[in-house]
């Protein structure tokens, strides 16, 4: 799955940085399937699936212009605001309850900053009476108590402006593509991911095909031995050593060295009727697997179907 978009990434290298926001797994996979089915899909088509970043601390994204710019160019600013509500309590007083905070904002540091602001900008935040953290295992709850005569709406608006209750997330979607760092929008990231999956699935299929062909080759040799059991046993018993037995098997039944060695290594229990049936059944299954793997390598359509299903 497109891990880079789902989990996001943040870091600084030599002379460049990346800051990719996390996204919803289901949305990103739906968008990747959209690009698979329609390589000409537009950004608007993809944004039908990926509405925006999906921050684990939740909060609210204010406006879509920054999101669209980031998805179009790979660079943009997304404004994220804490989720708040007003709660009335004794003597007609109001408190601001913060239940979700912006991504990468430290709750304790945020509350400490609000406390400092209330001390420094006394005229603006004179209405704040108390700040405390009431979070527990059921969820987050930060409380900002306001004095009776204070304008709670005005105080909240000032907190959005001066504190970390509202921050700007700078998306800078830089990733390595084709061996060099590239700033990419949403479609470019998904397209590169699909190309990567094509290479991975192709190489994996080639490897599995080689393994299956090698197994089929050995099974063909064992089936020859089972079909000519008495002659094979007599030939082995008449040989002085394993090397001679191997050479005789190769010459008599037109086998490869690997097949002859597999016959010599075969345990006696493989000669029971049930084991012989199992041998033939395994050979049939391996042949089917070879056909399926060859089909994937020969057909782009089948390759894309495998990627889509996974």
PDB file of C-alpha atoms in Angstrom:
ATOM      1  CA  UNK A   1       0.000   0.000   0.000  1.00  0.00           C
ATOM      2  CA  UNK A   2       1.191   3.613  -0.516  1.00  0.00           C
ATOM      3  CA  UNK A   3       2.924   3.830   2.866  1.00  0.00           C
ATOM      4  CA  UNK A   4       4.510   7.224   2.152  1.00  0.00           C
ATOM      5  CA  UNK A   5       1.089   8.890   1.848  1.00  0.00           C
ATOM      6  CA  UNK A   6      -0.706   6.849   4.528  1.00  0.00           C
ATOM      7  CA  UNK A   7       1.853   7.242   7.323  1.00  0.00           C
ATOM      8  CA  UNK A   8       3.427  10.460   6.058  1.00  0.00           C
ATOM      9  CA  UNK A   9       7.076  11.380   6.440  1.00  0.00           C
ATOM     10  CA  UNK A  10       9.067  14.220   7.888  1.00  0.00           C
ATOM     11  CA  UNK A  11      12.793  14.819   7.788  1.00  0.00           C
ATOM     12  CA  UNK A  12      15.730  16.921   6.703  1.00  0.00           C
ATOM     13  CA  UNK A  13      18.568  15.726   4.478  1.00  0.00           C
ATOM     14  CA  UNK A  14      21.518  17.585   2.956  1.00  0.00           C
ATOM     15  CA  UNK A  15      20.080  20.784   1.547  1.00  0.00           C
ATOM     16  CA  UNK A  16      16.466  19.615   1.363  1.00  0.00           C
ATOM     17  CA  UNK A  17      13.547  18.603   3.537  1.00  0.00           C
ATOM     18  CA  UNK A  18      10.317  16.652   3.242  1.00  0.00           C
ATOM     19  CA  UNK A  19       7.052  16.975   5.141  1.00  0.00           C
ATOM     20  CA  UNK A  20       4.334  14.634   3.889  1.00  0.00           C
ATOM     21  CA  UNK A  21       1.113  14.605   5.964  1.00  0.00           C
ATOM     22  CA  UNK A  22      -0.537  11.285   6.909  1.00  0.00           C
ATOM     23  CA  UNK A  23      -3.675  10.189   5.061  1.00  0.00           C
ATOM     24  CA  UNK A  24      -6.580   7.779   5.480  1.00  0.00           C
ATOM     25  CA  UNK A  25      -5.661   4.254   4.309  1.00  0.00           C
ATOM     26  CA  UNK A  26      -9.009   3.560   2.607  1.00  0.00           C
ATOM     27  CA  UNK A  27      -9.034   6.899   0.757  1.00  0.00           C
ATOM     28  CA  UNK A  28      -5.454   6.539  -0.536  1.00  0.00           C
ATOM     29  CA  UNK A  29      -6.027   2.953  -1.730  1.00  0.00           C
ATOM     30  CA  UNK A  30      -9.232   4.013  -3.525  1.00  0.00           C
ATOM     31  CA  UNK A  31      -7.272   6.814  -5.243  1.00  0.00           C
ATOM     32  CA  UNK A  32      -4.471   4.376  -6.207  1.00  0.00           C
ATOM     33  CA  UNK A  33      -7.071   2.018  -7.735  1.00  0.00           C
ATOM     34  CA  UNK A  34      -8.551   5.019  -9.589  1.00  0.00           C
ATOM     35  CA  UNK A  35      -5.126   5.760 -11.163  1.00  0.00           C
ATOM     36  CA  UNK A  36      -4.706   2.048 -11.977  1.00  0.00           C
ATOM     37  CA  UNK A  37      -8.067   1.925 -13.753  1.00  0.00           C
ATOM     38  CA  UNK A  38      -7.683   5.322 -15.401  1.00  0.00           C
ATOM     39  CA  UNK A  39      -4.105   6.634 -15.859  1.00  0.00           C
ATOM     40  CA  UNK A  40      -5.594   9.877 -17.279  1.00  0.00           C
ATOM     41  CA  UNK A  41      -7.436  10.651 -14.010  1.00  0.00           C
ATOM     42  CA  UNK A  42      -7.305  14.332 -13.023  1.00  0.00           C
ATOM     43  CA  UNK A  43      -6.558  15.832  -9.619  1.00  0.00           C
ATOM     44  CA  UNK A  44     -10.284  16.528  -9.192  1.00  0.00           C
ATOM     45  CA  UNK A  45     -10.983  12.822  -9.790  1.00  0.00           C
ATOM     46  CA  UNK A  46      -8.451  11.842  -7.110  1.00  0.00           C
ATOM     47  CA  UNK A  47      -9.750  14.421  -4.632  1.00  0.00           C
ATOM     48  CA  UNK A  48     -13.137  12.705  -4.817  1.00  0.00           C
ATOM     49  CA  UNK A  49     -11.409   9.931  -2.861  1.00  0.00           C
ATOM     50  CA  UNK A  50      -8.662  11.761  -0.917  1.00  0.00           C
ATOM     51  CA  UNK A  51     -10.470  14.650   0.752  1.00  0.00           C
ATOM     52  CA  UNK A  52      -7.363  15.847   2.578  1.00  0.00           C
ATOM     53  CA  UNK A  53      -4.755  14.796   5.155  1.00  0.00           C
ATOM     54  CA  UNK A  54      -5.993  12.559   7.980  1.00  0.00           C
ATOM     55  CA  UNK A  55      -4.178  13.734  11.100  1.00  0.00           C
ATOM     56  CA  UNK A  56      -4.106  11.214  13.985  1.00  0.00           C
ATOM     57  CA  UNK A  57      -4.741  13.966  16.560  1.00  0.00           C
ATOM     58  CA  UNK A  58      -7.820  14.969  14.546  1.00  0.00           C
ATOM     59  CA  UNK A  59      -8.653  18.693  14.685  1.00  0.00           C
ATOM     60  CA  UNK A  60     -10.240  20.637  11.811  1.00  0.00           C
ATOM     61  CA  UNK A  61      -8.666  21.640   8.491  1.00  0.00           C
ATOM     62  CA  UNK A  62      -9.746  25.178   7.608  1.00  0.00           C
ATOM     63  CA  UNK A  63     -10.449  25.549   3.871  1.00  0.00           C
ATOM     64  CA  UNK A  64      -9.413  23.395   0.904  1.00  0.00           C
ATOM     65  CA  UNK A  65      -7.223  25.827  -1.067  1.00  0.00           C
ATOM     66  CA  UNK A  66      -4.038  24.792   0.765  1.00  0.00           C
ATOM     67  CA  UNK A  67      -4.854  21.099   0.347  1.00  0.00           C
ATOM     68  CA  UNK A  68      -5.464  21.484  -3.387  1.00  0.00           C
ATOM     69  CA  UNK A  69      -2.237  23.436  -3.874  1.00  0.00           C
ATOM     70  CA  UNK A  70      -0.251  20.777  -1.990  1.00  0.00           C
ATOM     71  CA  UNK A  71      -1.833  17.967  -4.059  1.00  0.00           C
ATOM     72  CA  UNK A  72      -1.295  19.824  -7.334  1.00  0.00           C
ATOM     73  CA  UNK A  73       2.308  20.997  -6.831  1.00  0.00           C
ATOM     74  CA  UNK A  74       3.645  19.047  -3.839  1.00  0.00           C
ATOM     75  CA  UNK A  75       3.905  22.213  -1.749  1.00  0.00           C
ATOM     76  CA  UNK A  76       1.204  24.021   0.202  1.00  0.00           C
ATOM     77  CA  UNK A  77       0.065  25.187   3.634  1.00  0.00           C
ATOM     78  CA  UNK A  78      -2.818  23.514   5.432  1.00  0.00           C
ATOM     79  CA  UNK A  79      -4.363  25.409   8.346  1.00  0.00           C
ATOM     80  CA  UNK A  80      -5.347  23.078  11.198  1.00  0.00           C
ATOM     81  CA  UNK A  81      -7.481  24.242  14.114  1.00  0.00           C
ATOM     82  CA  UNK A  82      -8.228  22.595  17.462  1.00  0.00           C
ATOM     83  CA  UNK A  83     -11.790  21.405  18.023  1.00  0.00           C
ATOM     84  CA  UNK A  84     -13.390  23.401  20.817  1.00  0.00           C
ATOM     85  CA  UNK A  85     -16.786  23.814  22.431  1.00  0.00           C
ATOM     86  CA  UNK A  86     -18.297  26.116  25.032  1.00  0.00           C
ATOM     87  CA  UNK A  87     -19.563  24.686  28.296  1.00  0.00           C
ATOM     88  CA  UNK A  88     -21.723  26.612  30.759  1.00  0.00           C
ATOM     89  CA  UNK A  89     -21.114  26.106  34.485  1.00  0.00           C
ATOM     90  CA  UNK A  90     -22.032  27.779  37.806  1.00  0.00           C
ATOM     91  CA  UNK A  91     -23.167  31.430  38.010  1.00  0.00           C
ATOM     92  CA  UNK A  92     -23.561  31.924  34.230  1.00  0.00           C
ATOM     93  CA  UNK A  93     -19.891  31.392  33.560  1.00  0.00           C
ATOM     94  CA  UNK A  94     -18.439  29.744  30.430  1.00  0.00           C
ATOM     95  CA  UNK A  95     -15.390  27.610  29.819  1.00  0.00           C
ATOM     96  CA  UNK A  96     -13.686  26.635  26.541  1.00  0.00           C
ATOM     97  CA  UNK A  97     -13.234  22.859  26.230  1.00  0.00           C
ATOM     98  CA  UNK A  98     -10.511  21.658  23.840  1.00  0.00           C
ATOM     99  CA  UNK A  99     -11.115  18.030  22.738  1.00  0.00           C
ATOM    100  CA  UNK A 100      -8.798  17.779  19.707  1.00  0.00           C
ATOM    101  CA  UNK A 101      -5.525  19.563  18.919  1.00  0.00           C
ATOM    102  CA  UNK A 102      -3.582  20.187  15.688  1.00  0.00           C
ATOM    103  CA  UNK A 103      -1.093  17.601  14.420  1.00  0.00           C
ATOM    104  CA  UNK A 104       2.394  17.633  16.010  1.00  0.00           C
ATOM    105  CA  UNK A 105       1.308  20.104  18.706  1.00  0.00           C
ATOM    106  CA  UNK A 106       2.355  19.103  22.220  1.00  0.00           C
ATOM    107  CA  UNK A 107      -0.641  19.492  24.553  1.00  0.00           C
ATOM    108  CA  UNK A 108       1.361  20.441  27.667  1.00  0.00           C
ATOM    109  CA  UNK A 109       3.484  22.964  25.724  1.00  0.00           C
ATOM    110  CA  UNK A 110       0.329  24.408  24.122  1.00  0.00           C
ATOM    111  CA  UNK A 111      -1.362  24.985  27.520  1.00  0.00           C
ATOM    112  CA  UNK A 112       1.846  26.459  28.938  1.00  0.00           C
ATOM    113  CA  UNK A 113       2.030  28.863  26.004  1.00  0.00           C
ATOM    114  CA  UNK A 114      -1.604  29.926  26.572  1.00  0.00           C
ATOM    115  CA  UNK A 115      -0.764  30.584  30.233  1.00  0.00           C
ATOM    116  CA  UNK A 116       2.216  32.758  29.219  1.00  0.00           C
ATOM    117  CA  UNK A 117       0.057  34.632  26.703  1.00  0.00           C
ATOM    118  CA  UNK A 118      -2.529  35.351  29.385  1.00  0.00           C
ATOM    119  CA  UNK A 119       0.249  36.868  31.518  1.00  0.00           C
ATOM    120  CA  UNK A 120       2.007  38.794  28.717  1.00  0.00           C
ATOM    121  CA  UNK A 121      -1.011  40.090  26.760  1.00  0.00           C
ATOM    122  CA  UNK A 122      -3.094  40.957  29.770  1.00  0.00           C
ATOM    123  CA  UNK A 123      -5.434  43.293  27.934  1.00  0.00           C
ATOM    124  CA  UNK A 124      -6.300  40.620  25.336  1.00  0.00           C
ATOM    125  CA  UNK A 125      -6.558  37.629  27.656  1.00  0.00           C
ATOM    126  CA  UNK A 126      -7.639  39.315  30.891  1.00  0.00           C
ATOM    127  CA  UNK A 127     -10.861  37.315  30.766  1.00  0.00           C
ATOM    128  CA  UNK A 128      -9.076  33.958  31.277  1.00  0.00           C
ATOM    129  CA  UNK A 129      -9.553  32.776  34.850  1.00  0.00           C
ATOM    130  CA  UNK A 130      -7.946  29.301  34.857  1.00  0.00           C
ATOM    131  CA  UNK A 131      -6.248  26.776  32.536  1.00  0.00           C
ATOM    132  CA  UNK A 132      -6.047  23.073  33.345  1.00  0.00           C
ATOM    133  CA  UNK A 133      -5.732  19.658  31.752  1.00  0.00           C
ATOM    134  CA  UNK A 134      -8.556  17.228  32.558  1.00  0.00           C
ATOM    135  CA  UNK A 135      -7.560  14.561  29.998  1.00  0.00           C
ATOM    136  CA  UNK A 136      -7.916  10.923  31.042  1.00  0.00           C
ATOM    137  CA  UNK A 137      -8.048   7.533  29.373  1.00  0.00           C
ATOM    138  CA  UNK A 138     -11.458   8.291  27.876  1.00  0.00           C
ATOM    139  CA  UNK A 139     -10.043  11.143  25.795  1.00  0.00           C
ATOM    140  CA  UNK A 140      -8.557  14.607  25.695  1.00  0.00           C
ATOM    141  CA  UNK A 141     -10.106  17.499  27.611  1.00  0.00           C
ATOM    142  CA  UNK A 142      -8.231  20.746  28.156  1.00  0.00           C
ATOM    143  CA  UNK A 143     -10.210  23.430  30.025  1.00  0.00           C
ATOM    144  CA  UNK A 144      -9.852  27.218  29.713  1.00  0.00           C
ATOM    145  CA  UNK A 145     -12.152  28.892  32.247  1.00  0.00           C
ATOM    146  CA  UNK A 146     -13.356  32.387  31.410  1.00  0.00           C
ATOM    147  CA  UNK A 147     -14.488  35.103  33.838  1.00  0.00           C
ATOM    148  CA  UNK A 148     -18.191  35.927  34.028  1.00  0.00           C
ATOM    149  CA  UNK A 149     -18.150  39.252  32.162  1.00  0.00           C
ATOM    150  CA  UNK A 150     -15.550  38.297  29.520  1.00  0.00           C
ATOM    151  CA  UNK A 151     -16.345  37.832  25.807  1.00  0.00           C
ATOM    152  CA  UNK A 152     -15.614  34.118  25.291  1.00  0.00           C
ATOM    153  CA  UNK A 153     -15.874  34.344  21.463  1.00  0.00           C
ATOM    154  CA  UNK A 154     -13.301  37.138  21.339  1.00  0.00           C
ATOM    155  CA  UNK A 155     -10.901  35.251  23.649  1.00  0.00           C
ATOM    156  CA  UNK A 156     -11.163  32.085  21.514  1.00  0.00           C
ATOM    157  CA  UNK A 157     -10.521  34.083  18.312  1.00  0.00           C
ATOM    158  CA  UNK A 158      -7.398  35.605  19.943  1.00  0.00           C
ATOM    159  CA  UNK A 159      -6.230  32.119  21.059  1.00  0.00           C
ATOM    160  CA  UNK A 160      -6.536  30.881  17.470  1.00  0.00           C
ATOM    161  CA  UNK A 161      -4.393  33.793  16.343  1.00  0.00           C
ATOM    162  CA  UNK A 162      -1.654  33.749  18.992  1.00  0.00           C
ATOM    163  CA  UNK A 163      -1.517  30.188  20.383  1.00  0.00           C
ATOM    164  CA  UNK A 164      -1.091  26.671  18.975  1.00  0.00           C
ATOM    165  CA  UNK A 165      -4.861  26.121  18.982  1.00  0.00           C
ATOM    166  CA  UNK A 166      -4.432  26.904  15.293  1.00  0.00           C
ATOM    167  CA  UNK A 167      -1.274  26.104  13.308  1.00  0.00           C
ATOM    168  CA  UNK A 168      -0.233  25.905   9.683  1.00  0.00           C
ATOM    169  CA  UNK A 169       1.077  22.548   8.454  1.00  0.00           C
ATOM    170  CA  UNK A 170       3.557  23.126   5.632  1.00  0.00           C
ATOM    171  CA  UNK A 171       3.235  20.217   3.215  1.00  0.00           C
ATOM    172  CA  UNK A 172       6.440  19.692   1.214  1.00  0.00           C
ATOM    173  CA  UNK A 173       6.051  16.366  -0.551  1.00  0.00           C
ATOM    174  CA  UNK A 174       9.585  15.441  -1.573  1.00  0.00           C
ATOM    175  CA  UNK A 175      10.463  11.787  -2.211  1.00  0.00           C
ATOM    176  CA  UNK A 176      13.116   9.802  -4.076  1.00  0.00           C
ATOM    177  CA  UNK A 177      11.899   8.915  -7.574  1.00  0.00           C
ATOM    178  CA  UNK A 178      14.154   7.460 -10.260  1.00  0.00           C
ATOM    179  CA  UNK A 179      17.142   7.804  -7.928  1.00  0.00           C
ATOM    180  CA  UNK A 180      16.763  11.518  -7.240  1.00  0.00           C
ATOM    181  CA  UNK A 181      14.637  13.669  -4.909  1.00  0.00           C
ATOM    182  CA  UNK A 182      11.528  15.083  -6.599  1.00  0.00           C
ATOM    183  CA  UNK A 183       8.737  17.310  -5.315  1.00  0.00           C
ATOM    184  CA  UNK A 184       5.518  15.561  -6.306  1.00  0.00           C
ATOM    185  CA  UNK A 185       1.802  16.151  -6.161  1.00  0.00           C
ATOM    186  CA  UNK A 186      -0.790  13.518  -5.280  1.00  0.00           C
ATOM    187  CA  UNK A 187      -1.092  11.964  -8.752  1.00  0.00           C
ATOM    188  CA  UNK A 188       2.687  11.789  -9.279  1.00  0.00           C
ATOM    189  CA  UNK A 189       3.134  10.035  -5.908  1.00  0.00           C
ATOM    190  CA  UNK A 190       0.426   7.481  -6.726  1.00  0.00           C
ATOM    191  CA  UNK A 191       1.812   6.926 -10.256  1.00  0.00           C
ATOM    192  CA  UNK A 192       5.315   6.276  -8.912  1.00  0.00           C
ATOM    193  CA  UNK A 193       3.862   3.907  -6.329  1.00  0.00           C
ATOM    194  CA  UNK A 194       2.066   1.909  -9.056  1.00  0.00           C
ATOM    195  CA  UNK A 195       5.259   1.730 -11.146  1.00  0.00           C
ATOM    196  CA  UNK A 196       7.098   0.490  -8.052  1.00  0.00           C
ATOM    197  CA  UNK A 197       4.440  -2.200  -7.496  1.00  0.00           C
ATOM    198  CA  UNK A 198       4.743  -3.278 -11.143  1.00  0.00           C
ATOM    199  CA  UNK A 199       8.487  -3.846 -10.668  1.00  0.00           C
ATOM    200  CA  UNK A 200       8.011  -5.641  -7.342  1.00  0.00           C
ATOM    201  CA  UNK A 201       5.219  -7.949  -8.571  1.00  0.00           C
ATOM    202  CA  UNK A 202       7.096  -8.690 -11.822  1.00  0.00           C
ATOM    203  CA  UNK A 203      10.303  -9.634  -9.989  1.00  0.00           C
ATOM    204  CA  UNK A 204       8.411 -11.672  -7.416  1.00  0.00           C
ATOM    205  CA  UNK A 205       6.481 -13.493 -10.147  1.00  0.00           C
ATOM    206  CA  UNK A 206       9.715 -14.226 -12.053  1.00  0.00           C
ATOM    207  CA  UNK A 207      11.271 -15.661  -8.881  1.00  0.00           C
ATOM    208  CA  UNK A 208       8.190 -17.767  -8.072  1.00  0.00           C
ATOM    209  CA  UNK A 209       8.124 -19.009 -11.691  1.00  0.00           C
ATOM    210  CA  UNK A 210      11.777 -20.102 -11.481  1.00  0.00           C
ATOM    211  CA  UNK A 211      11.044 -21.935  -8.215  1.00  0.00           C
ATOM    212  CA  UNK A 212       7.936 -23.599  -9.674  1.00  0.00           C
ATOM    213  CA  UNK A 213       9.774 -24.688 -12.845  1.00  0.00           C
ATOM    214  CA  UNK A 214      12.608 -26.143 -10.761  1.00  0.00           C
ATOM    215  CA  UNK A 215      10.098 -28.065  -8.630  1.00  0.00           C
ATOM    216  CA  UNK A 216       8.220 -29.312 -11.705  1.00  0.00           C
ATOM    217  CA  UNK A 217      11.516 -30.543 -13.168  1.00  0.00           C
ATOM    218  CA  UNK A 218      12.269 -32.570 -10.012  1.00  0.00           C
ATOM    219  CA  UNK A 219       8.704 -33.944  -9.868  1.00  0.00           C
ATOM    220  CA  UNK A 220       8.955 -35.073 -13.509  1.00  0.00           C
ATOM    221  CA  UNK A 221      12.064 -37.068 -12.596  1.00  0.00           C
ATOM    222  CA  UNK A 222      10.377 -38.647  -9.557  1.00  0.00           C
ATOM    223  CA  UNK A 223       7.340 -39.599 -11.637  1.00  0.00           C
ATOM    224  CA  UNK A 224       9.653 -41.303 -14.178  1.00  0.00           C
ATOM    225  CA  UNK A 225      11.194 -43.276 -11.290  1.00  0.00           C
ATOM    226  CA  UNK A 226       7.772 -44.297  -9.921  1.00  0.00           C
ATOM    227  CA  UNK A 227       6.592 -45.376 -13.400  1.00  0.00           C
ATOM    228  CA  UNK A 228       9.729 -47.535 -13.832  1.00  0.00           C
ATOM    229  CA  UNK A 229      10.144 -48.540 -10.203  1.00  0.00           C
ATOM    230  CA  UNK A 230      11.477 -52.092 -10.555  1.00  0.00           C
ATOM    231  CA  UNK A 231      14.046 -51.127 -13.174  1.00  0.00           C
ATOM    232  CA  UNK A 232      15.198 -48.090 -11.135  1.00  0.00           C
ATOM    233  CA  UNK A 233      15.671 -50.217  -7.972  1.00  0.00           C
ATOM    234  CA  UNK A 234      17.570 -52.894  -9.907  1.00  0.00           C
ATOM    235  CA  UNK A 235      19.788 -50.245 -11.528  1.00  0.00           C
ATOM    236  CA  UNK A 236      20.594 -48.613  -8.156  1.00  0.00           C
ATOM    237  CA  UNK A 237      21.319 -51.983  -6.471  1.00  0.00           C
ATOM    238  CA  UNK A 238      23.670 -52.974  -9.309  1.00  0.00           C
ATOM    239  CA  UNK A 239      25.697 -49.757  -8.928  1.00  0.00           C
ATOM    240  CA  UNK A 240      28.936 -49.639  -6.895  1.00  0.00           C
ATOM    241  CA  UNK A 241      28.390 -46.120  -5.503  1.00  0.00           C
ATOM    242  CA  UNK A 242      25.956 -43.173  -5.683  1.00  0.00           C
ATOM    243  CA  UNK A 243      27.929 -41.484  -8.458  1.00  0.00           C
ATOM    244  CA  UNK A 244      27.641 -44.557 -10.701  1.00  0.00           C
ATOM    245  CA  UNK A 245      23.942 -44.917  -9.876  1.00  0.00           C
ATOM    246  CA  UNK A 246      23.350 -41.253 -10.779  1.00  0.00           C
ATOM    247  CA  UNK A 247      25.182 -41.602 -14.097  1.00  0.00           C
ATOM    248  CA  UNK A 248      23.243 -44.766 -14.999  1.00  0.00           C
ATOM    249  CA  UNK A 249      19.894 -43.093 -14.198  1.00  0.00           C
ATOM    250  CA  UNK A 250      20.825 -40.083 -16.353  1.00  0.00           C
ATOM    251  CA  UNK A 251      21.829 -42.342 -19.266  1.00  0.00           C
ATOM    252  CA  UNK A 252      18.915 -44.803 -19.025  1.00  0.00           C
ATOM    253  CA  UNK A 253      15.982 -42.419 -18.510  1.00  0.00           C
ATOM    254  CA  UNK A 254      17.385 -39.250 -20.112  1.00  0.00           C
ATOM    255  CA  UNK A 255      17.261 -37.357 -16.773  1.00  0.00           C
ATOM    256  CA  UNK A 256      19.202 -34.350 -15.544  1.00  0.00           C
ATOM    257  CA  UNK A 257      21.754 -34.591 -12.704  1.00  0.00           C
ATOM    258  CA  UNK A 258      19.282 -32.858 -10.359  1.00  0.00           C
ATOM    259  CA  UNK A 259      16.476 -35.303 -11.222  1.00  0.00           C
ATOM    260  CA  UNK A 260      18.739 -38.330 -10.779  1.00  0.00           C
ATOM    261  CA  UNK A 261      19.931 -37.021  -7.404  1.00  0.00           C
ATOM    262  CA  UNK A 262      16.323 -36.435  -6.294  1.00  0.00           C
ATOM    263  CA  UNK A 263      15.520 -40.085  -7.142  1.00  0.00           C
ATOM    264  CA  UNK A 264      18.492 -41.268  -5.086  1.00  0.00           C
ATOM    265  CA  UNK A 265      17.434 -39.025  -2.186  1.00  0.00           C
ATOM    266  CA  UNK A 266      13.812 -40.224  -2.300  1.00  0.00           C
ATOM    267  CA  UNK A 267      12.662 -42.003   0.881  1.00  0.00           C
ATOM    268  CA  UNK A 268      11.087 -45.432   0.647  1.00  0.00           C
ATOM    269  CA  UNK A 269       7.807 -44.148   2.081  1.00  0.00           C
ATOM    270  CA  UNK A 270       7.323 -42.132  -1.117  1.00  0.00           C
ATOM    271  CA  UNK A 271       6.744 -45.463  -2.904  1.00  0.00           C
ATOM    272  CA  UNK A 272       3.394 -46.161  -1.209  1.00  0.00           C
ATOM    273  CA  UNK A 273       0.267 -45.765  -3.371  1.00  0.00           C
ATOM    274  CA  UNK A 274      -0.924 -42.725  -1.413  1.00  0.00           C
ATOM    275  CA  UNK A 275       2.436 -40.945  -1.736  1.00  0.00           C
ATOM    276  CA  UNK A 276       2.541 -41.675  -5.485  1.00  0.00           C
ATOM    277  CA  UNK A 277      -0.926 -40.061  -5.871  1.00  0.00           C
ATOM    278  CA  UNK A 278       0.260 -37.078  -3.814  1.00  0.00           C
ATOM    279  CA  UNK A 279       3.274 -36.756  -6.114  1.00  0.00           C
ATOM    280  CA  UNK A 280       1.108 -36.633  -9.228  1.00  0.00           C
ATOM    281  CA  UNK A 281      -1.320 -34.188  -7.598  1.00  0.00           C
ATOM    282  CA  UNK A 282       1.531 -31.865  -6.609  1.00  0.00           C
ATOM    283  CA  UNK A 283       2.842 -31.980 -10.192  1.00  0.00           C
ATOM    284  CA  UNK A 284      -0.587 -30.962 -11.545  1.00  0.00           C
ATOM    285  CA  UNK A 285      -0.786 -28.048  -9.062  1.00  0.00           C
ATOM    286  CA  UNK A 286       2.730 -26.872  -9.922  1.00  0.00           C
ATOM    287  CA  UNK A 287       1.863 -26.953 -13.651  1.00  0.00           C
ATOM    288  CA  UNK A 288      -1.235 -24.822 -12.983  1.00  0.00           C
ATOM    289  CA  UNK A 289       0.893 -22.384 -10.941  1.00  0.00           C
ATOM    290  CA  UNK A 290       3.430 -22.131 -13.791  1.00  0.00           C
ATOM    291  CA  UNK A 291       0.620 -21.334 -16.256  1.00  0.00           C
ATOM    292  CA  UNK A 292      -0.774 -18.648 -13.934  1.00  0.00           C
ATOM    293  CA  UNK A 293       2.638 -17.029 -13.325  1.00  0.00           C
ATOM    294  CA  UNK A 294       3.521 -17.073 -17.034  1.00  0.00           C
ATOM    295  CA  UNK A 295       0.140 -15.458 -17.737  1.00  0.00           C
ATOM    296  CA  UNK A 296       0.919 -12.598 -15.321  1.00  0.00           C
ATOM    297  CA  UNK A 297       4.312 -11.959 -16.935  1.00  0.00           C
ATOM    298  CA  UNK A 298       2.884 -12.035 -20.467  1.00  0.00           C
ATOM    299  CA  UNK A 299      -0.155  -9.806 -19.796  1.00  0.00           C
ATOM    300  CA  UNK A 300      -0.042  -6.242 -18.448  1.00  0.00           C
ATOM    301  CA  UNK A 301      -3.769  -6.555 -17.731  1.00  0.00           C
ATOM    302  CA  UNK A 302      -3.247  -9.580 -15.466  1.00  0.00           C
ATOM    303  CA  UNK A 303      -0.275  -7.880 -13.760  1.00  0.00           C
ATOM    304  CA  UNK A 304      -2.416  -4.817 -12.974  1.00  0.00           C
ATOM    305  CA  UNK A 305      -5.199  -7.077 -11.667  1.00  0.00           C
ATOM    306  CA  UNK A 306      -2.745  -8.667  -9.192  1.00  0.00           C
ATOM    307  CA  UNK A 307      -1.605  -5.200  -8.028  1.00  0.00           C
ATOM    308  CA  UNK A 308      -5.245  -4.059  -7.756  1.00  0.00           C
ATOM    309  CA  UNK A 309      -6.292  -7.109  -5.702  1.00  0.00           C
ATOM    310  CA  UNK A 310      -3.320  -6.803  -3.346  1.00  0.00           C
TER     311      UNK A 310
END
